PDB file of C-alpha atoms and ligand atoms in Angstrom:
ATOM      1  CA  MET O   1     136.841 117.396 130.242  1.00 86.00           C
ATOM      2  CA  LEU O   2     139.334 117.582 127.234  1.00 93.00           C
ATOM      3  CA  SER O   3     140.396 114.232 125.566  1.00 95.00           C
ATOM      4  CA  ILE O   4     142.925 114.408 122.660  1.00 96.00           C
ATOM      5  CA  THR O   5     143.897 111.071 120.914  1.00 96.00           C
ATOM      6  CA  THR O   6     147.239 110.595 119.289  1.00 97.00           C
ATOM      7  CA  LYS O   7     147.898 107.950 116.763  1.00 97.00           C
ATOM      8  CA  SER O   8     151.846 108.009 116.685  1.00 97.00           C
ATOM      9  CA  VAL O   9     154.867 108.878 118.445  1.00 97.00           C
ATOM     10  CA  ALA O  10     154.861 111.964 115.911  1.00 97.00           C
ATOM     11  CA  GLU O  11     151.531 113.124 117.003  1.00 97.00           C
ATOM     12  CA  THR O  12     152.314 112.864 120.730  1.00 97.00           C
ATOM     13  CA  LEU O  13     155.425 114.968 119.991  1.00 96.00           C
ATOM     14  CA  ALA O  14     153.192 117.541 118.219  1.00 96.00           C
ATOM     15  CA  LEU O  15     150.835 117.643 121.062  1.00 96.00           C
ATOM     16  CA  GLY O  16     153.515 118.778 123.264  1.00 97.00           C
ATOM     17  CA  ARG O  17     154.803 121.069 120.987  1.00 96.00           C
ATOM     18  CA  LYS O  18     151.660 122.625 120.911  1.00 95.00           C
ATOM     19  CA  ILE O  19     150.814 123.019 124.465  1.00 96.00           C
ATOM     20  CA  ALA O  20     154.704 124.401 125.516  1.00 97.00           C
ATOM     21  CA  PRO O  21     154.045 127.969 124.442  1.00 96.00           C
ATOM     22  CA  TYR O  22     151.162 128.135 126.969  1.00 96.00           C
ATOM     23  CA  LEU O  23     153.263 127.128 129.900  1.00 97.00           C
ATOM     24  CA  LYS O  24     154.681 129.612 131.958  1.00 97.00           C
ATOM     25  CA  LYS O  25     156.925 129.886 134.987  1.00 98.00           C
ATOM     26  CA  GLY O  26     155.194 128.831 138.022  1.00 98.00           C
ATOM     27  CA  ASP O  27     153.121 126.138 136.252  1.00 98.00           C
ATOM     28  CA  VAL O  28     152.964 122.513 137.552  1.00 98.00           C
ATOM     29  CA  ILE O  29     151.895 120.020 135.203  1.00 98.00           C
ATOM     30  CA  VAL O  30     151.331 116.316 136.578  1.00 98.00           C
ATOM     31  CA  LEU O  31     151.660 113.414 133.968  1.00 98.00           C
ATOM     32  CA  LEU O  32     149.791 110.321 135.043  1.00 98.00           C
ATOM     33  CA  GLY O  33     149.531 106.809 133.101  1.00 98.00           C
ATOM     34  CA  ASP O  34     151.091 103.365 133.299  1.00 96.00           C
ATOM     35  CA  LEU O  35     155.058 102.709 132.412  1.00 95.00           C
ATOM     36  CA  GLY O  36     155.182 103.038 128.736  1.00 96.00           C
ATOM     37  CA  ALA O  37     152.220 105.275 128.265  1.00 98.00           C
ATOM     38  CA  GLY O  38     154.110 108.294 126.859  1.00 97.00           C
ATOM     39  CA  LYS O  39     154.494 110.692 129.773  1.00 97.00           C
ATOM     40  CA  THR O  40     158.588 111.234 128.733  1.00 96.00           C
ATOM     41  CA  LEU O  41     157.821 111.364 125.251  1.00 96.00           C
ATOM     42  CA  PHE O  42     155.225 114.206 125.800  1.00 97.00           C
ATOM     43  CA  VAL O  43     158.079 116.072 127.653  1.00 97.00           C
ATOM     44  CA  SER O  44     160.281 115.670 124.745  1.00 96.00           C
ATOM     45  CA  GLY O  45     157.393 117.401 122.787  1.00 97.00           C
ATOM     46  CA  LEU O  46     157.494 120.167 125.260  1.00 97.00           C
ATOM     47  CA  LEU O  47     161.329 120.441 124.720  1.00 97.00           C
ATOM     48  CA  ASP O  48     161.278 120.276 121.235  1.00 96.00           C
ATOM     49  CA  PHE O  49     159.105 123.529 120.945  1.00 97.00           C
ATOM     50  CA  TYR O  50     162.599 125.018 122.396  1.00 97.00           C
ATOM     51  CA  ASN O  51     164.767 122.760 120.263  1.00 94.00           C
ATOM     52  CA  LYS O  52     165.759 120.765 123.445  1.00 91.00           C
ATOM     53  CA  LYS O  53     164.275 117.598 122.387  1.00 79.00           C
ATOM     54  CA  ASP O  54     167.534 115.681 121.739  1.00 73.00           C
ATOM     55  CA  GLU O  55     168.476 116.539 125.376  1.00 74.00           C
ATOM     56  CA  ALA O  56     165.565 114.941 126.852  1.00 73.00           C
ATOM     57  CA  CYS O  57     166.209 111.775 129.112  1.00 80.00           C
ATOM     58  CA  SER O  58     164.305 110.141 131.757  1.00 83.00           C
ATOM     59  CA  PRO O  59     164.815 111.215 135.289  1.00 80.00           C
ATOM     60  CA  THR O  60     163.860 108.026 136.773  1.00 78.00           C
ATOM     61  CA  PHE O  61     167.054 107.785 138.848  1.00 75.00           C
ATOM     62  CA  THR O  62     168.066 111.548 139.013  1.00 80.00           C
ATOM     63  CA  ILE O  63     164.389 112.693 139.876  1.00 91.00           C
ATOM     64  CA  VAL O  64     164.775 115.758 138.375  1.00 94.00           C
ATOM     65  CA  ASN O  65     166.464 116.974 135.058  1.00 95.00           C
ATOM     66  CA  GLU O  66     166.735 120.753 134.492  1.00 95.00           C
ATOM     67  CA  TYR O  67     166.591 122.331 131.145  1.00 95.00           C
ATOM     68  CA  ASP O  68     167.078 125.923 129.993  1.00 96.00           C
ATOM     69  CA  LEU O  69     164.363 126.760 127.760  1.00 96.00           C
ATOM     70  CA  LYS O  70     165.190 130.457 127.178  1.00 95.00           C
ATOM     71  CA  SER O  71     167.080 132.953 129.017  1.00 93.00           C
ATOM     72  CA  ASP O  72     164.467 133.399 131.494  1.00 95.00           C
ATOM     73  CA  LEU O  73     162.890 130.136 131.561  1.00 98.00           C
ATOM     74  CA  LYS O  74     163.676 126.702 132.815  1.00 97.00           C
ATOM     75  CA  LEU O  75     161.639 123.480 132.707  1.00 97.00           C
ATOM     76  CA  PHE O  76     162.175 120.979 135.554  1.00 97.00           C
ATOM     77  CA  HIS O  77     161.182 117.559 134.429  1.00 96.00           C
ATOM     78  CA  PHE O  78     160.424 115.186 137.443  1.00 96.00           C
ATOM     79  CA  ASP O  79     159.870 111.515 137.940  1.00 96.00           C
ATOM     80  CA  VAL O  80     158.847 110.696 141.469  1.00 96.00           C
ATOM     81  CA  TYR O  81     158.148 107.073 140.738  1.00 94.00           C
ATOM     82  CA  ARG O  82     160.948 105.948 142.796  1.00 92.00           C
ATOM     83  CA  LEU O  83     160.243 108.514 145.869  1.00 93.00           C
ATOM     84  CA  GLU O  84     158.531 106.515 149.086  1.00 90.00           C
ATOM     85  CA  SER O  85     156.462 109.705 150.052  1.00 93.00           C
ATOM     86  CA  SER O  86     155.975 113.669 149.627  1.00 96.00           C
ATOM     87  CA  ASP O  87     158.154 113.869 152.809  1.00 96.00           C
ATOM     88  CA  GLU O  88     161.034 112.260 150.707  1.00 95.00           C
ATOM     89  CA  PHE O  89     159.952 115.013 147.953  1.00 96.00           C
ATOM     90  CA  LEU O  90     160.250 117.847 150.448  1.00 96.00           C
ATOM     91  CA  ALA O  91     163.528 116.544 151.936  1.00 95.00           C
ATOM     92  CA  ILE O  92     165.079 116.861 148.573  1.00 93.00           C
ATOM     93  CA  GLY O  93     163.849 120.503 148.077  1.00 95.00           C
ATOM     94  CA  GLY O  94     161.550 119.471 145.377  1.00 95.00           C
ATOM     95  CA  ASP O  95     158.817 122.044 146.041  1.00 96.00           C
ATOM     96  CA  GLU O  96     161.375 124.840 145.883  1.00 97.00           C
ATOM     97  CA  PHE O  97     161.615 124.227 142.244  1.00 97.00           C
ATOM     98  CA  PHE O  98     158.064 125.073 141.489  1.00 98.00           C
ATOM     99  CA  GLU O  99     158.371 128.867 141.598  1.00 97.00           C
ATOM    100  CA  LYS O 100     161.733 128.802 139.595  1.00 98.00           C
ATOM    101  CA  GLY O 101     160.405 127.665 136.179  1.00 98.00           C
ATOM    102  CA  ILE O 102     157.902 124.929 134.642  1.00 98.00           C
ATOM    103  CA  SER O 103     157.385 121.927 136.518  1.00 98.00           C
ATOM    104  CA  VAL O 104     156.496 118.569 134.790  1.00 98.00           C
ATOM    105  CA  ILE O 105     155.982 115.807 137.013  1.00 97.00           C
ATOM    106  CA  GLU O 106     155.800 112.179 135.943  1.00 97.00           C
ATOM    107  CA  TRP O 107     153.716 109.960 138.614  1.00 96.00           C
ATOM    108  CA  GLY O 108     152.903 113.329 140.455  1.00 96.00           C
ATOM    109  CA  ASN O 109     149.804 111.766 141.989  1.00 95.00           C
ATOM    110  CA  ARG O 110     152.199 110.249 144.548  1.00 95.00           C
ATOM    111  CA  ILE O 111     153.137 113.489 145.973  1.00 96.00           C
ATOM    112  CA  ALA O 112     149.493 115.016 145.642  1.00 95.00           C
ATOM    113  CA  ASP O 113     149.590 116.596 149.081  1.00 96.00           C
ATOM    114  CA  VAL O 114     152.629 118.770 148.334  1.00 97.00           C
ATOM    115  CA  LEU O 115     151.300 120.032 144.766  1.00 97.00           C
ATOM    116  CA  PRO O 116     150.219 123.471 144.366  1.00 96.00           C
ATOM    117  CA  LYS O 117     146.719 124.398 144.486  1.00 94.00           C
ATOM    118  CA  ASP O 118     146.567 124.894 140.730  1.00 96.00           C
ATOM    119  CA  ALA O 119     147.804 122.236 138.674  1.00 97.00           C
ATOM    120  CA  LEU O 120     147.236 120.777 135.505  1.00 97.00           C
ATOM    121  CA  PHE O 121     146.829 116.814 135.245  1.00 98.00           C
ATOM    122  CA  ILE O 122     147.156 114.809 132.035  1.00 98.00           C
ATOM    123  CA  ASN O 123     146.360 111.246 132.165  1.00 98.00           C
ATOM    124  CA  ILE O 124     147.752 109.091 129.214  1.00 98.00           C
ATOM    125  CA  GLU O 125     146.382 105.980 128.458  1.00 98.00           C
ATOM    126  CA  LYS O 126     147.151 103.160 125.849  1.00 97.00           C
ATOM    127  CA  SER O 127     144.542 102.100 123.635  1.00 94.00           C
ATOM    128  CA  PRO O 128     143.412  98.407 123.799  1.00 92.00           C
ATOM    129  CA  ASP O 129     143.250  97.941 119.913  1.00 90.00           C
ATOM    130  CA  ASP O 130     146.093 100.195 118.691  1.00 96.00           C
ATOM    131  CA  ILE O 131     149.812 100.009 120.075  1.00 97.00           C
ATOM    132  CA  ASN O 132     150.455 103.369 118.666  1.00 98.00           C
ATOM    133  CA  GLN O 133     147.592 104.989 119.992  1.00 98.00           C
ATOM    134  CA  ARG O 134     147.137 107.007 123.277  1.00 98.00           C
ATOM    135  CA  VAL O 135     144.301 109.257 124.654  1.00 97.00           C
ATOM    136  CA  PHE O 136     145.442 112.105 126.868  1.00 97.00           C
ATOM    137  CA  SER O 137     142.742 113.324 129.230  1.00 97.00           C
ATOM    138  CA  PHE O 138     143.244 116.881 130.840  1.00 97.00           C
ATOM    139  CA  SER O 139     141.932 118.054 134.070  1.00 95.00           C
ATOM    140  CA  SER O 140     142.898 120.840 136.156  1.00 94.00           C
ATOM    141  CA  SER O 141     142.617 122.027 139.866  1.00 91.00           C
ATOM    142  CA  GLY O 142     141.973 125.770 140.143  1.00 87.00           C
ATOM    143  CA  ASP O 143     141.384 128.169 137.199  1.00 92.00           C
ATOM    144  CA  LYS O 144     145.007 128.968 136.279  1.00 94.00           C
ATOM    145  CA  PHE O 145     144.751 126.416 133.124  1.00 96.00           C
ATOM    146  CA  ASN O 146     141.257 127.231 131.797  1.00 94.00           C
ATOM    147  CA  ASN O 147     142.632 129.391 129.034  1.00 94.00           C
ATOM    148  CA  LEU O 148     145.300 126.907 127.944  1.00 94.00           C
ATOM    149  CA  LEU O 149     142.549 124.042 127.901  1.00 94.00           C
ATOM    150  CA  LYS O 150     140.175 126.162 125.909  1.00 93.00           C
ATOM    151  CA  GLU O 151     143.030 127.138 123.196  1.00 91.00           C
ATOM    152  CA  VAL O 152     144.409 123.477 123.129  1.00 91.00           C
ATOM    153  CA  ASN O 153     140.767 122.354 122.444  1.00 89.00           C
ATOM    154  CA  LEU O 154     140.078 124.847 119.671  1.00 87.00           C
ATOM    155  CA  LYS O 155     143.551 124.772 118.187  1.00 83.00           C
ATOM    156  CA  TRP O 156     144.379 120.990 118.026  1.00 80.00           C
ATOM    157  CA  LYS O 157     144.463 119.956 114.503  1.00 68.00           C
ATOM    158  CA  PHE O 158     147.117 117.863 112.709  1.00 58.00           C
TER     159      PHE O 158
HETATM  160  P1  ADP D   1     156.558 106.697 130.091  1.00 96.75           P
HETATM  161  O1  ADP D   1     157.483 107.709 130.385  1.00 96.75           O
HETATM  162  O2  ADP D   1     154.833 107.120 130.350  1.00 96.75           O
HETATM  163  O3  ADP D   1     156.962 105.552 130.842  1.00 96.75           O
HETATM  164  P2  ADP D   1     157.761 106.682 127.533  1.00 96.75           P
HETATM  165  O4  ADP D   1     157.400 108.107 126.764  1.00 96.75           O
HETATM  166  O5  ADP D   1     159.269 106.560 128.284  1.00 96.75           O
HETATM  167  O6  ADP D   1     156.477 106.634 128.636  1.00 96.75           O
HETATM  168  O7  ADP D   1     157.558 105.820 126.392  1.00 96.75           O
HETATM  169  C1  ADP D   1     156.485 105.599 125.433  1.00 96.75           C
HETATM  170  C2  ADP D   1     156.542 104.330 124.417  1.00 96.75           C
HETATM  171  O8  ADP D   1     155.445 104.235 123.721  1.00 96.75           O
HETATM  172  C3  ADP D   1     157.683 104.601 123.614  1.00 96.75           C
HETATM  173  O9  ADP D   1     158.536 103.455 123.281  1.00 96.75           O
HETATM  174  C4  ADP D   1     157.029 105.281 122.243  1.00 96.75           C
HETATM  175  O10 ADP D   1     157.370 104.653 121.287  1.00 96.75           O
HETATM  176  C5  ADP D   1     155.550 104.431 122.482  1.00 96.75           C
HETATM  177  N1  ADP D   1     154.543 104.760 121.507  1.00 96.75           N
HETATM  178  C6  ADP D   1     153.792 104.161 120.927  1.00 96.75           C
HETATM  179  N2  ADP D   1     152.932 105.006 120.422  1.00 96.75           N
HETATM  180  C7  ADP D   1     152.808 106.448 121.203  1.00 96.75           C
HETATM  181  C8  ADP D   1     152.163 107.364 121.101  1.00 96.75           C
HETATM  182  N3  ADP D   1     151.027 107.692 120.068  1.00 96.75           N
HETATM  183  N4  ADP D   1     152.602 108.499 122.179  1.00 96.75           N
HETATM  184  C9  ADP D   1     153.480 108.325 122.786  1.00 96.75           C
HETATM  185  N5  ADP D   1     154.432 107.223 122.866  1.00 96.75           N
HETATM  186  C10 ADP D   1     153.882 106.269 121.959  1.00 96.75           C
HETATM  187 MG1   MG D   2     158.913 108.125 131.848  1.00 96.75          MG
END
């Protein structure tokens, strides 16, 4: 499993910027980790690659925020923490977004049964001995993200 440690907010933003160019329409990324782990900040890094970082805000109450990354590419930033069940996600048409752009889903394990077969999971953990350190652990279901994981592993340097 690929594991990357960031030592600051800036490094987490840089990690997001590094991964963003590998993401394509139809990709689903699930972000896991406690409150304050850095899930939303990582999304800011993804948006920063497209110069949209300053528009990033947490979709805790709206469930989904939509960003136009470029003319033919959207990013849907979900936070499903407040949903009771995956049925509720389906009821708001959540799964209909998946094919329309890149979907990044905070707390996506709560809707595990409606995620596509291929998904990239990023688990973010706080470090017990450094308040500015986070460990990002990557795993995926299916083969779709194998190349991304290989490339990020090879090219990850500050
Ligand atoms: P989440 O969306 O997982 O609840 P946020 O991204 O909203 O978390 O918040 C992460 C918090 O942790 C921010 O206040 C940020 O300043 C802080 N932080 C400290 N170090 C890091 C780091 N290395 N990566 C990400 N966030 C960090
Ligand atoms: Mg968040």
